[in-house]
Short mmCIF file of C-alpha atoms in Angstrom, two decimals:
data_model
loop_
_atom_site.label_atom_id
_atom_site.label_comp_id
_atom_site.label_asym_id
_atom_site.label_seq_id
_atom_site.Cartn_x
_atom_site.Cartn_y
_atom_site.Cartn_z
CA MET A 1 9.64 -55.82 8.07
CA ILE A 2 8.90 -52.37 9.52
CA GLU A 3 11.72 -52.83 12.03
CA GLY A 4 14.03 -53.68 9.16
CA ILE A 5 13.10 -50.55 7.25
CA VAL A 6 13.57 -48.39 10.36
CA SER A 7 16.94 -49.99 11.02
CA LEU A 8 17.97 -49.39 7.40
CA LEU A 9 16.95 -45.73 7.60
CA ILE A 10 18.86 -45.26 10.86
CA HIS A 11 22.03 -46.80 9.49
CA HIS A 12 21.77 -44.96 6.17
CA TRP A 13 20.13 -41.76 7.36
CA LEU A 14 22.27 -39.52 5.16
CA LEU A 15 21.33 -41.41 2.01
CA ALA A 16 17.67 -41.56 3.08
CA THR A 17 17.66 -37.81 3.69
CA GLY A 18 19.18 -37.17 0.27
CA VAL A 19 16.62 -39.41 -1.44
CA GLY A 20 13.80 -37.67 0.44
CA ILE A 21 15.01 -34.22 -0.58
CA LEU A 22 15.44 -35.33 -4.19
CA ALA A 23 11.90 -36.75 -4.23
CA TRP A 24 10.53 -33.51 -2.77
CA LEU A 25 12.38 -31.36 -5.32
CA THR A 26 11.23 -33.60 -8.16
CA LYS A 27 7.62 -33.35 -6.99
CA ASN A 28 7.95 -29.54 -6.82
CA HIS A 29 9.48 -29.34 -10.28
CA PHE A 30 6.73 -31.30 -12.03
CA ASN A 31 3.94 -29.96 -9.77
CA ARG A 32 0.75 -30.69 -11.76
CA GLY A 33 2.43 -29.78 -15.02
CA LEU A 34 3.60 -26.31 -13.98
CA ASN A 35 7.10 -27.24 -15.17
CA LYS A 36 6.00 -26.24 -18.69
CA TYR A 37 6.14 -22.57 -17.67
CA PRO A 38 9.53 -20.83 -17.96
CA GLY A 39 11.36 -19.26 -15.05
CA PRO A 40 14.51 -19.67 -12.95
CA THR A 41 15.36 -23.33 -12.38
CA LEU A 42 15.58 -22.89 -8.61
CA ALA A 43 12.16 -21.16 -8.54
CA GLY A 44 10.58 -24.36 -9.84
CA LEU A 45 12.21 -26.40 -7.08
CA THR A 46 11.64 -24.37 -3.93
CA ASP A 47 10.01 -21.20 -2.59
CA TRP A 48 13.34 -20.34 -1.00
CA TRP A 49 14.20 -18.76 -4.37
CA ARG A 50 11.26 -16.34 -3.93
CA PHE A 51 12.21 -15.72 -0.33
CA VAL A 52 15.78 -14.74 -1.21
CA ASP A 53 14.73 -12.61 -4.18
CA VAL A 54 12.28 -10.61 -2.08
CA TRP A 55 14.78 -10.42 0.79
CA ASN A 56 17.12 -8.61 -1.61
CA ARG A 57 14.48 -5.83 -1.74
CA ARG A 58 14.12 -5.34 -5.50
CA PRO A 59 11.90 -8.18 -6.76
CA ASP A 60 10.22 -5.68 -9.09
CA ILE A 61 13.45 -5.55 -11.12
CA THR A 62 13.67 -9.35 -11.14
CA HIS A 63 10.08 -9.72 -12.30
CA ARG A 64 10.46 -7.21 -15.15
CA ARG A 65 13.65 -8.93 -16.31
CA LEU A 66 12.06 -12.39 -16.20
CA HIS A 67 8.97 -11.34 -18.12
CA LYS A 68 11.13 -9.60 -20.72
CA GLN A 69 13.16 -12.80 -21.05
CA HIS A 70 10.40 -15.43 -20.86
CA GLY A 71 7.16 -13.76 -21.92
CA ASP A 72 3.75 -13.25 -20.33
CA ILE A 73 3.80 -16.19 -17.89
CA VAL A 74 6.72 -16.78 -15.52
CA ARG A 75 7.05 -19.41 -12.82
CA LEU A 76 8.17 -17.76 -9.58
CA GLY A 77 7.76 -20.80 -7.31
CA PRO A 78 6.85 -24.49 -7.41
CA ASN A 79 3.20 -23.41 -7.19
CA ALA A 80 3.34 -19.74 -8.22
CA LEU A 81 2.87 -18.06 -11.61
CA SER A 82 3.23 -14.37 -12.50
CA PHE A 83 1.12 -13.02 -15.37
CA ALA A 84 2.09 -9.98 -17.44
CA ASP A 85 -0.75 -10.03 -19.98
CA PRO A 86 -3.28 -7.29 -19.08
CA ALA A 87 -6.04 -9.70 -20.15
CA ALA A 88 -5.29 -11.71 -17.00
CA LEU A 89 -6.49 -8.93 -14.69
CA LYS A 90 -10.23 -9.37 -15.18
CA THR A 91 -9.99 -13.13 -14.76
CA ILE A 92 -7.81 -13.17 -11.64
CA TYR A 93 -9.35 -10.16 -9.88
CA GLY A 94 -12.81 -9.97 -11.43
CA LEU A 95 -16.01 -10.34 -9.45
CA ASN A 96 -17.35 -13.84 -8.75
CA LYS A 97 -14.48 -15.61 -10.50
CA GLY A 98 -13.81 -17.98 -7.60
CA PHE A 99 -10.24 -16.84 -6.94
CA TYR A 100 -9.25 -16.10 -3.33
CA LYS A 101 -6.29 -14.58 -1.54
CA SER A 102 -3.23 -16.69 -0.76
CA GLU A 103 -1.64 -17.25 2.65
CA PHE A 104 0.71 -14.34 1.94
CA TYR A 105 -1.90 -11.96 3.37
CA PRO A 106 -2.54 -13.42 6.88
CA VAL A 107 1.16 -12.90 7.62
CA GLN A 108 0.24 -9.20 7.79
CA GLN A 109 -2.47 -9.64 10.41
CA ALA A 110 -2.03 -7.72 13.63
CA THR A 111 -2.54 -9.51 16.95
CA VAL A 112 -4.02 -8.45 20.27
CA LYS A 113 -3.34 -10.67 23.28
CA GLY A 114 -2.39 -13.46 20.91
CA ALA A 115 -5.56 -13.21 18.83
CA ARG A 116 -5.39 -12.38 15.14
CA LEU A 117 -7.22 -9.36 13.71
CA PRO A 118 -8.20 -10.38 10.16
CA SER A 119 -8.87 -7.20 8.21
CA LEU A 120 -10.45 -6.42 4.86
CA PHE A 121 -6.97 -6.57 3.39
CA SER A 122 -5.51 -9.58 5.18
CA THR A 123 -8.39 -12.06 5.38
CA THR A 124 -8.57 -14.96 2.93
CA ASP A 125 -12.19 -15.68 3.83
CA GLU A 126 -14.32 -14.20 1.04
CA ALA A 127 -17.60 -14.50 2.99
CA TYR A 128 -16.08 -12.70 5.99
CA HIS A 129 -14.63 -10.04 3.68
CA ALA A 130 -18.02 -9.46 2.06
CA GLN A 131 -19.73 -9.03 5.44
CA LEU A 132 -17.04 -6.75 6.82
CA ARG A 133 -16.99 -4.58 3.71
CA ARG A 134 -20.78 -4.36 3.66
CA SER A 135 -20.69 -3.10 7.25
CA VAL A 136 -18.40 -0.13 6.52
CA ASN A 137 -18.66 0.52 2.77
CA SER A 138 -20.66 3.73 3.08
CA ALA A 139 -17.96 5.30 5.25
CA PHE A 140 -15.51 5.14 2.33
CA SER A 141 -17.71 6.27 -0.54
CA MET A 142 -16.75 9.23 -2.72
CA SER A 143 -19.69 11.18 -1.31
CA ALA A 144 -18.28 10.67 2.20
CA LEU A 145 -15.17 12.63 1.24
CA VAL A 146 -17.02 15.87 1.91
CA GLN A 147 -17.27 15.13 5.62
CA TYR A 148 -13.59 14.16 5.92
CA GLU A 149 -12.10 17.12 4.06
CA PRO A 150 -12.14 19.47 7.09
CA SER A 151 -10.09 16.86 8.98
CA VAL A 152 -7.55 16.82 6.18
CA ASP A 153 -7.44 20.63 6.21
CA VAL A 154 -6.65 20.63 9.94
CA VAL A 155 -3.57 18.48 9.38
CA LEU A 156 -2.61 20.03 6.04
CA GLY A 157 -2.59 23.57 7.42
CA ARG A 158 -0.46 22.48 10.36
CA TYR A 159 1.83 20.53 8.05
CA LEU A 160 2.48 23.51 5.79
CA ASP A 161 3.14 25.74 8.80
CA GLN A 162 5.55 23.19 10.29
CA THR A 163 7.31 22.88 6.93
CA GLN A 164 7.79 26.64 6.96
CA LYS A 165 9.04 26.67 10.55
CA LEU A 166 11.32 23.63 10.47
CA TYR A 167 12.70 23.68 6.93
CA ALA A 168 11.87 26.71 4.78
CA SER A 169 12.87 29.22 7.47
CA THR A 170 15.98 27.35 8.57
CA GLY A 171 17.34 25.90 5.33
CA ALA A 172 17.59 22.51 7.02
CA THR A 173 17.65 19.39 4.87
CA VAL A 174 14.51 17.24 5.06
CA ASP A 175 14.11 13.52 4.58
CA PHE A 176 11.19 14.28 2.30
CA ALA A 177 9.74 10.76 1.95
CA LYS A 178 9.58 10.41 5.73
CA TRP A 179 8.17 13.92 6.18
CA LEU A 180 5.42 13.16 3.65
CA GLN A 181 4.60 9.92 5.45
CA PHE A 182 4.24 11.90 8.69
CA TYR A 183 1.55 13.94 6.95
CA ALA A 184 -0.22 10.82 5.69
CA PHE A 185 -0.08 9.19 9.13
CA ASP A 186 -1.52 12.24 10.88
CA VAL A 187 -4.31 12.66 8.32
CA ILE A 188 -5.35 9.04 8.87
CA GLY A 189 -5.38 9.65 12.62
CA GLN A 190 -7.47 12.80 12.24
CA ILE A 191 -9.95 11.17 9.86
CA THR A 192 -10.22 8.01 11.94
CA TYR A 193 -10.25 9.36 15.50
CA SER A 194 -10.51 13.16 15.14
CA LYS A 195 -7.05 13.14 16.67
CA SER A 196 -3.75 13.08 14.80
CA HIS A 197 -0.92 10.84 15.93
CA GLY A 198 1.37 13.83 16.52
CA PHE A 199 4.02 13.15 13.86
CA VAL A 200 3.74 16.59 12.28
CA ASP A 201 3.63 18.56 15.54
CA ARG A 202 6.58 16.72 17.04
CA ALA A 203 8.42 16.16 13.74
CA GLU A 204 9.42 12.71 14.92
CA ASP A 205 8.37 9.09 14.71
CA VAL A 206 5.83 8.93 17.54
CA GLU A 207 6.20 5.75 19.59
CA GLY A 208 8.29 4.32 16.77
CA MET A 209 5.17 3.54 14.72
CA VAL A 210 6.67 4.45 11.33
CA GLY A 211 9.83 2.53 12.12
CA TYR A 212 7.79 -0.42 13.27
CA LEU A 213 5.72 -0.48 10.08
CA GLY A 214 8.95 -0.34 8.08
CA TRP A 215 10.23 -3.36 10.00
CA LEU A 216 6.90 -5.17 9.69
CA PHE A 217 6.68 -4.90 5.91
CA SER A 218 10.37 -5.81 5.57
CA TYR A 219 9.44 -8.96 7.50
CA VAL A 220 6.13 -9.63 5.76
CA ALA A 221 7.47 -9.42 2.20
CA PRO A 222 9.97 -12.33 2.31
CA VAL A 223 8.21 -14.38 4.99
CA GLY A 224 4.98 -14.10 3.00
CA GLN A 225 6.65 -16.12 0.25
CA MET A 226 6.80 -19.03 2.72
CA PRO A 227 3.95 -18.25 5.15
CA PHE A 228 4.60 -21.19 7.47
CA LEU A 229 7.68 -19.29 8.69
CA ASP A 230 5.36 -16.73 10.31
CA LEU A 231 4.04 -19.48 12.60
CA ILE A 232 7.61 -19.92 13.81
CA PHE A 233 8.86 -16.34 14.05
CA VAL A 234 5.95 -14.05 15.05
CA LYS A 235 2.66 -15.94 15.35
CA ASN A 236 4.29 -18.80 17.16
CA PRO A 237 1.63 -20.56 19.31
CA ILE A 238 3.84 -20.24 22.39
CA ILE A 239 4.20 -16.48 21.89
CA ARG A 240 0.45 -16.13 21.34
CA VAL A 241 -0.35 -18.03 24.55
CA LEU A 242 2.14 -15.92 26.53
CA SER A 243 0.57 -12.80 25.05
CA TYR A 244 -2.91 -14.00 26.00
CA LEU A 245 -1.71 -14.56 29.58
CA ASN A 246 -0.15 -11.06 29.63
CA LEU A 247 3.31 -12.58 30.09
CA TYR A 248 4.53 -11.17 26.77
CA ASN A 249 3.34 -8.09 24.90
CA SER A 250 3.07 -8.88 21.19
CA THR A 251 0.55 -6.11 20.48
CA PHE A 252 1.66 -3.87 17.62
CA PRO A 253 2.29 -0.16 18.51
CA VAL A 254 -0.36 0.95 16.02
CA VAL A 255 -2.86 -1.34 17.75
CA ARG A 256 -2.08 0.18 21.14
CA PHE A 257 -2.74 3.67 19.77
CA ALA A 258 -6.04 2.50 18.27
CA GLN A 259 -7.05 0.82 21.53
CA ALA A 260 -6.41 4.04 23.44
CA ARG A 261 -8.51 6.10 21.02
CA MET A 262 -11.33 3.55 21.14
CA SER A 263 -11.29 3.58 24.92
CA GLU A 264 -11.49 7.39 24.94
CA ARG A 265 -14.39 7.39 22.51
CA LEU A 266 -16.35 4.71 24.30
CA SER A 267 -15.88 6.58 27.58
CA SER A 268 -17.15 9.83 26.04
CA ILE A 269 -20.14 8.01 24.56
CA SER A 270 -20.89 6.49 27.95
CA LEU A 271 -20.72 9.90 29.63
CA ALA A 272 -22.95 11.43 26.95
CA LYS A 273 -25.44 8.61 27.38
CA SER A 274 -25.53 9.19 31.13
CA ALA A 275 -26.08 12.92 30.65
CA THR A 276 -28.54 12.92 27.75
CA GLY A 277 -29.85 9.39 27.45
CA THR A 278 -28.76 9.15 23.81
CA THR A 279 -27.16 5.97 22.51
CA SER A 280 -25.94 7.32 19.18
CA SER A 281 -22.23 7.02 18.48
CA ALA A 282 -22.27 9.27 15.42
CA HIS A 283 -21.43 12.42 17.37
CA ARG A 284 -18.32 13.10 15.29
CA GLU A 285 -17.76 13.00 11.58
CA ASP A 286 -14.87 10.56 11.63
CA LEU A 287 -14.33 6.94 10.67
CA LEU A 288 -14.41 5.64 14.23
CA SER A 289 -17.90 7.07 14.66
CA GLN A 290 -18.91 5.31 11.43
CA PHE A 291 -17.45 2.03 12.66
CA LEU A 292 -19.29 2.33 15.97
CA LYS A 293 -22.48 3.15 14.09
CA ALA A 294 -21.99 -0.05 12.09
CA LYS A 295 -21.61 -1.89 15.40
CA GLU A 296 -24.99 -0.55 16.51
CA GLN A 297 -26.60 -1.63 13.24
CA ARG A 298 -25.01 -5.10 13.06
CA PRO A 299 -23.99 -6.03 16.64
CA GLU A 300 -24.13 -9.76 15.91
CA PHE A 301 -21.24 -9.41 13.43
CA PHE A 302 -19.53 -6.05 13.87
CA HIS A 303 -18.39 -6.28 17.48
CA ASP A 304 -15.67 -4.27 19.28
CA GLY A 305 -12.93 -6.52 17.92
CA ARG A 306 -13.92 -5.68 14.36
CA VAL A 307 -14.20 -1.99 15.15
CA LEU A 308 -10.59 -2.21 16.35
CA THR A 309 -9.61 -4.19 13.25
CA MET A 310 -10.90 -1.45 10.95
CA ALA A 311 -9.25 1.31 12.97
CA VAL A 312 -5.90 -0.47 12.94
CA SER A 313 -5.99 -1.34 9.25
CA MET A 314 -6.42 2.34 8.37
CA ALA A 315 -2.99 3.13 9.79
CA PHE A 316 -1.35 -0.03 8.49
CA ALA A 317 -1.87 0.55 4.79
CA GLY A 318 -3.23 4.09 4.66
CA SER A 319 -0.13 5.93 5.81
CA GLU A 320 2.41 3.80 3.97
CA THR A 321 0.84 3.79 0.51
CA THR A 322 -0.17 7.46 0.52
CA GLY A 323 3.25 8.55 1.73
CA ILE A 324 4.90 6.52 -1.04
CA THR A 325 2.63 8.06 -3.69
CA LEU A 326 3.34 11.61 -2.51
CA ALA A 327 7.08 11.00 -2.49
CA ALA A 328 6.84 9.63 -6.05
CA VAL A 329 4.93 12.70 -7.24
CA PHE A 330 7.53 15.12 -5.88
CA TYR A 331 10.52 13.04 -6.93
CA TYR A 332 9.42 12.84 -10.55
CA LEU A 333 8.49 16.51 -10.58
CA LEU A 334 12.00 17.39 -9.41
CA ARG A 335 13.59 15.02 -11.93
CA ASN A 336 11.44 16.51 -14.73
CA THR A 337 11.68 20.28 -14.36
CA ARG A 338 9.63 20.82 -17.53
CA VAL A 339 6.71 19.03 -15.90
CA LEU A 340 7.14 20.93 -12.63
CA ALA A 341 7.15 24.27 -14.47
CA LYS A 342 4.03 23.30 -16.39
CA LEU A 343 2.21 22.31 -13.20
CA ARG A 344 3.23 25.54 -11.48
CA GLN A 345 1.90 27.44 -14.46
CA GLU A 346 -1.45 25.66 -14.13
CA LEU A 347 -1.59 26.58 -10.44
CA SER A 348 -0.72 30.21 -11.16
CA GLU A 349 -3.33 30.38 -13.88
CA GLY A 350 -5.84 28.83 -11.48
CA VAL A 351 -5.25 31.60 -8.94
CA ARG A 352 -5.39 34.30 -11.62
CA THR A 353 -8.69 33.06 -13.08
CA GLY A 354 -10.29 32.35 -9.71
CA LYS A 355 -10.31 28.56 -10.00
CA LEU A 356 -8.16 28.47 -6.87
CA ARG A 357 -8.85 30.58 -3.83
CA ASP A 358 -6.02 32.98 -3.05
CA ASN A 359 -5.67 32.28 0.68
CA PRO A 360 -2.67 32.84 2.99
CA GLN A 361 -1.99 29.14 3.66
CA GLY A 362 -2.44 28.15 0.03
CA LEU A 363 -4.83 25.34 0.93
CA THR A 364 -6.47 23.78 -2.10
CA SER A 365 -9.87 22.14 -1.80
CA TRP A 366 -10.80 18.78 -3.33
CA ALA A 367 -13.23 20.51 -5.71
CA GLU A 368 -10.56 22.97 -6.81
CA ALA A 369 -8.03 20.19 -7.39
CA GLN A 370 -10.50 18.42 -9.65
CA SER A 371 -10.48 21.44 -11.97
CA LEU A 372 -6.74 21.06 -12.66
CA PRO A 373 -6.24 18.60 -15.55
CA TYR A 374 -2.45 18.71 -15.54
CA LEU A 375 -2.33 18.01 -11.81
CA ASP A 376 -4.58 15.01 -12.46
CA ALA A 377 -2.24 13.80 -15.20
CA VAL A 378 0.83 14.21 -12.95
CA VAL A 379 -0.78 12.19 -10.13
CA LYS A 380 -1.95 9.40 -12.45
CA GLU A 381 1.44 9.20 -14.12
CA SER A 382 3.06 8.95 -10.67
CA PHE A 383 0.67 6.12 -9.81
CA ARG A 384 1.75 4.43 -13.02
CA VAL A 385 5.54 4.71 -12.76
CA HIS A 386 5.71 4.10 -9.01
CA PRO A 387 2.79 2.01 -7.72
CA ALA A 388 3.00 1.51 -3.97
CA THR A 389 2.78 -2.29 -4.01
CA GLY A 390 5.83 -4.00 -5.49
CA LEU A 391 4.84 -7.69 -5.55
CA PRO A 392 2.20 -9.64 -7.48
CA LEU A 393 -1.20 -9.47 -5.77
CA GLU A 394 -1.50 -13.18 -5.10
CA ARG A 395 -4.68 -15.16 -5.65
CA ILE A 396 -5.36 -18.92 -5.69
CA THR A 397 -7.17 -20.48 -8.62
CA PRO A 398 -10.50 -22.21 -7.85
CA ALA A 399 -10.47 -25.99 -7.33
CA GLN A 400 -11.66 -26.73 -10.85
CA GLY A 401 -8.86 -24.63 -12.35
CA ALA A 402 -9.25 -21.55 -14.53
CA THR A 403 -8.34 -20.26 -17.97
CA ILE A 404 -6.22 -17.13 -17.59
CA ALA A 405 -5.29 -15.11 -20.68
CA GLY A 406 -5.98 -18.18 -22.81
CA GLU A 407 -3.97 -20.57 -20.62
CA PHE A 408 -5.58 -23.23 -18.41
CA VAL A 409 -4.08 -23.23 -14.91
CA PRO A 410 -4.80 -26.08 -12.44
CA GLY A 411 -6.80 -25.42 -9.30
CA GLY A 412 -4.92 -24.43 -6.17
CA THR A 413 -2.19 -22.56 -8.05
CA ILE A 414 -0.96 -19.18 -6.78
CA VAL A 415 -1.30 -16.65 -9.58
CA GLY A 416 -0.98 -12.89 -9.70
CA CYS A 417 -0.08 -9.72 -11.57
CA SER A 418 2.29 -6.97 -10.46
CA ALA A 419 1.51 -3.31 -11.06
CA TRP A 420 5.22 -2.83 -11.83
CA ILE A 421 4.70 -5.12 -14.84
CA ILE A 422 1.19 -4.11 -15.95
CA HIS A 423 2.04 -0.41 -15.77
CA HIS A 424 4.75 -0.88 -18.40
CA ARG A 425 2.82 -2.74 -21.07
CA PRO A 426 3.47 -0.88 -24.36
CA GLU A 427 0.08 -1.81 -25.84
CA ILE A 428 -1.55 0.14 -22.99
CA TRP A 429 0.90 2.96 -22.29
CA GLY A 430 2.88 3.30 -25.51
CA GLU A 431 6.48 2.63 -26.45
CA ASP A 432 7.64 5.40 -24.10
CA HIS A 433 6.22 3.56 -21.07
CA ASP A 434 9.52 3.92 -19.17
CA GLU A 435 9.29 7.70 -19.41
CA PHE A 436 7.50 9.91 -16.89
CA ARG A 437 5.25 11.87 -19.24
CA PRO A 438 1.93 13.16 -17.82
CA GLU A 439 0.88 14.39 -21.26
CA ARG A 440 -0.03 10.81 -22.23
CA TRP A 441 -3.16 11.28 -20.09
CA LEU A 442 -4.17 14.46 -21.93
CA GLU A 443 -3.26 13.67 -25.53
CA CYS A 444 -5.28 10.47 -25.79
CA GLY A 445 -8.94 10.22 -26.70
CA GLU A 446 -11.70 9.38 -24.23
CA GLU A 447 -11.73 5.66 -25.08
CA LYS A 448 -7.97 5.32 -24.72
CA ARG A 449 -8.08 7.18 -21.41
CA LYS A 450 -10.67 4.74 -20.11
CA VAL A 451 -8.44 1.84 -21.11
CA MET A 452 -5.47 3.40 -19.33
CA GLU A 453 -7.47 4.17 -16.19
CA GLY A 454 -8.86 0.63 -16.26
CA HIS A 455 -5.32 -0.76 -16.12
CA LEU A 456 -4.04 1.44 -13.29
CA PHE A 457 -3.48 -1.24 -10.69
CA GLN A 458 -2.05 0.65 -7.73
CA PHE A 459 -5.20 0.18 -5.62
CA GLY A 460 -5.86 -3.39 -6.74
CA MET A 461 -8.95 -4.46 -8.65
CA GLY A 462 -12.35 -6.08 -8.22
CA SER A 463 -13.98 -6.77 -4.87
CA ARG A 464 -10.61 -6.45 -3.12
CA THR A 465 -9.91 -2.93 -4.41
CA CYS A 466 -8.43 -0.89 -1.55
CA ILE A 467 -11.38 0.44 0.44
CA GLY A 468 -9.36 3.54 1.45
CA LYS A 469 -8.70 4.54 -2.17
CA ASN A 470 -10.87 7.67 -2.03
CA ILE A 471 -9.27 8.88 1.20
CA SER A 472 -5.81 8.44 -0.30
CA LEU A 473 -6.86 10.39 -3.39
CA LEU A 474 -8.21 13.16 -1.16
CA GLU A 475 -4.89 13.44 0.67
CA VAL A 476 -2.79 13.44 -2.50
CA TYR A 477 -4.88 15.84 -4.58
CA LYS A 478 -5.00 18.35 -1.74
CA LEU A 479 -1.38 18.27 -0.60
CA VAL A 480 0.45 18.49 -3.93
CA PRO A 481 -1.06 21.80 -5.14
CA SER A 482 -1.16 23.27 -1.63
CA PHE A 483 2.52 22.52 -1.10
CA LEU A 484 3.63 23.83 -4.48
CA ARG A 485 1.68 27.07 -4.06
CA ARG A 486 3.62 27.81 -0.91
CA PHE A 487 7.07 26.31 -1.36
CA GLU A 488 9.88 25.64 -3.78
CA VAL A 489 11.51 22.22 -3.46
CA GLU A 490 14.87 21.09 -4.78
CA PHE A 491 17.19 18.15 -4.27
CA GLU A 492 19.84 18.56 -1.62
CA ASP A 493 22.17 16.92 -4.14
CA PRO A 494 20.74 16.61 -7.69
CA ASN A 495 23.34 13.95 -8.51
CA ARG A 496 22.19 11.68 -5.71
CA GLU A 497 19.59 9.09 -6.69
CA TRP A 498 17.07 7.81 -4.20
CA LYS A 499 17.09 4.15 -3.19
CA LEU A 500 14.02 1.97 -3.49
CA HIS A 501 13.27 -0.60 -0.81
CA ASN A 502 10.70 -3.08 -2.07
CA ALA A 503 9.33 -4.74 1.02
CA TRP A 504 5.80 -5.37 -0.31
CA PHE A 505 5.37 -1.59 -0.40
CA VAL A 506 8.09 0.15 -2.40
CA ARG A 507 9.44 2.77 -0.01
CA GLN A 508 11.83 5.52 -1.05
CA LEU A 509 15.06 6.08 0.89
CA ASP A 510 17.67 8.86 0.64
CA PHE A 511 15.21 11.37 -0.82
CA TYR A 512 16.70 14.51 0.73
CA THR A 513 15.54 17.96 -0.27
CA LYS A 514 15.80 21.64 0.56
CA ILE A 515 12.62 23.71 0.84
CA LYS A 516 12.24 27.44 0.29
CA THR A 517 9.30 29.77 0.74
CA LEU A 518 7.73 30.60 -2.60
CA LYS A 519 7.64 34.31 -3.33
CA PRO A 520 4.03 35.53 -3.64
CA GLU A 521 4.62 37.09 -7.04
CA SER A 522 5.83 33.78 -8.47
CA GLU A 523 2.22 32.59 -8.48
CA LYS A 524 1.30 35.29 -10.94
CA VAL A 525 1.40 34.70 -14.68
CA VAL A 526 3.70 37.26 -16.25
#
């Protein structure tokens, strides 16, 4: 009988293949009742629809259109639902709700000699995440900002001077988004290793790290929609074995830089130990010293591999997201000259009243920046209209299923919310949610402001909130006023729109500007 079936399949292989594909598509379509949710027909049949949509680099536009057309729940794949109702946030991302990250995230894991480096961001193991976060949490607290601010000042001062030398003094056009990312990359290097990567000093992409990250996220975004593809293209077992045997180098450039800095630090610690007998690694106020201190305190868990993981993950997400935020701030300021003038007036008034120190470089401290309410409103509004992440933050429902925004969803379903959807809900932000208007943060009452702040989703939410959030805020709130106190910025061509490239992080392309030195008297209120 079996032989007969095999013979039949061989002789009618084309028909058998067609029947198999039809059965697979039918199973996908009805998948545990998810066919009741609206969405593109192809999305309910195969994840290839998601892959292609993300490959086209503007899934944020697709998602907004689909939610406008179909409502608060849209089916984006045979097993994937996107939620637009703000009420879904606390359920999907709240503490102890039983949801966990999907396989989209491990696609982003770096490798060293074929071995994965699961980070706080990329691991799907909640127990591992809790242990790792507990090991390093204190290094990222708001109170820890004080010890990192001098490191930011080192890079910021150099950045402003290089801006003067390379662009303001020469009139050369600057690719502003890339130049801002150079700043963010070097700050992360200085905070992590007490040594910048050299982007600002050399005014170039050092070792191709920025270009590599751009390629990586352009790969991760579509492949993450069908994670098994990563096991074919990049984390192929053959490639990993060859890497382990040193026959193929699959180590990411950012990882190599981190390995070099770790080696230097461990060597200096060893020399210090030989000379003084001390075993303490906390001889510098940087993140690497904090990671090594955590290794001393929890050696059974926080070994060298996890020290490297934390160091690498700082560069992976820290530079990209902060650079995107800074570019958004300046772009919307230039597109809204009324807002720019109002912010400049606040800075001038700050200097006149003594809120801001009148120093030659124009450096603004974190404490000073916190005294500028309109600056705060501008930054928050930039977070709102251009969040760095451009895809739903995927989670998987617990085995028993879950009720999300009043709708029961079966266990094992991929669900998520996108900041590009949540940040445009009129019940939260008003009917003018498509408008860049910082005043919305100042005109509202305290309760409304808390609601708005509670729905800002650019750093995620719950236990998986970005651990580097405070460092990113430090970088942004210091650079924006410091830059505007020293320079005037204008579009190279005001009629030229930037291009957005949504590859998980929504990068800005073709943002070209001219920079001029600000006349000292222009800081004075007339």
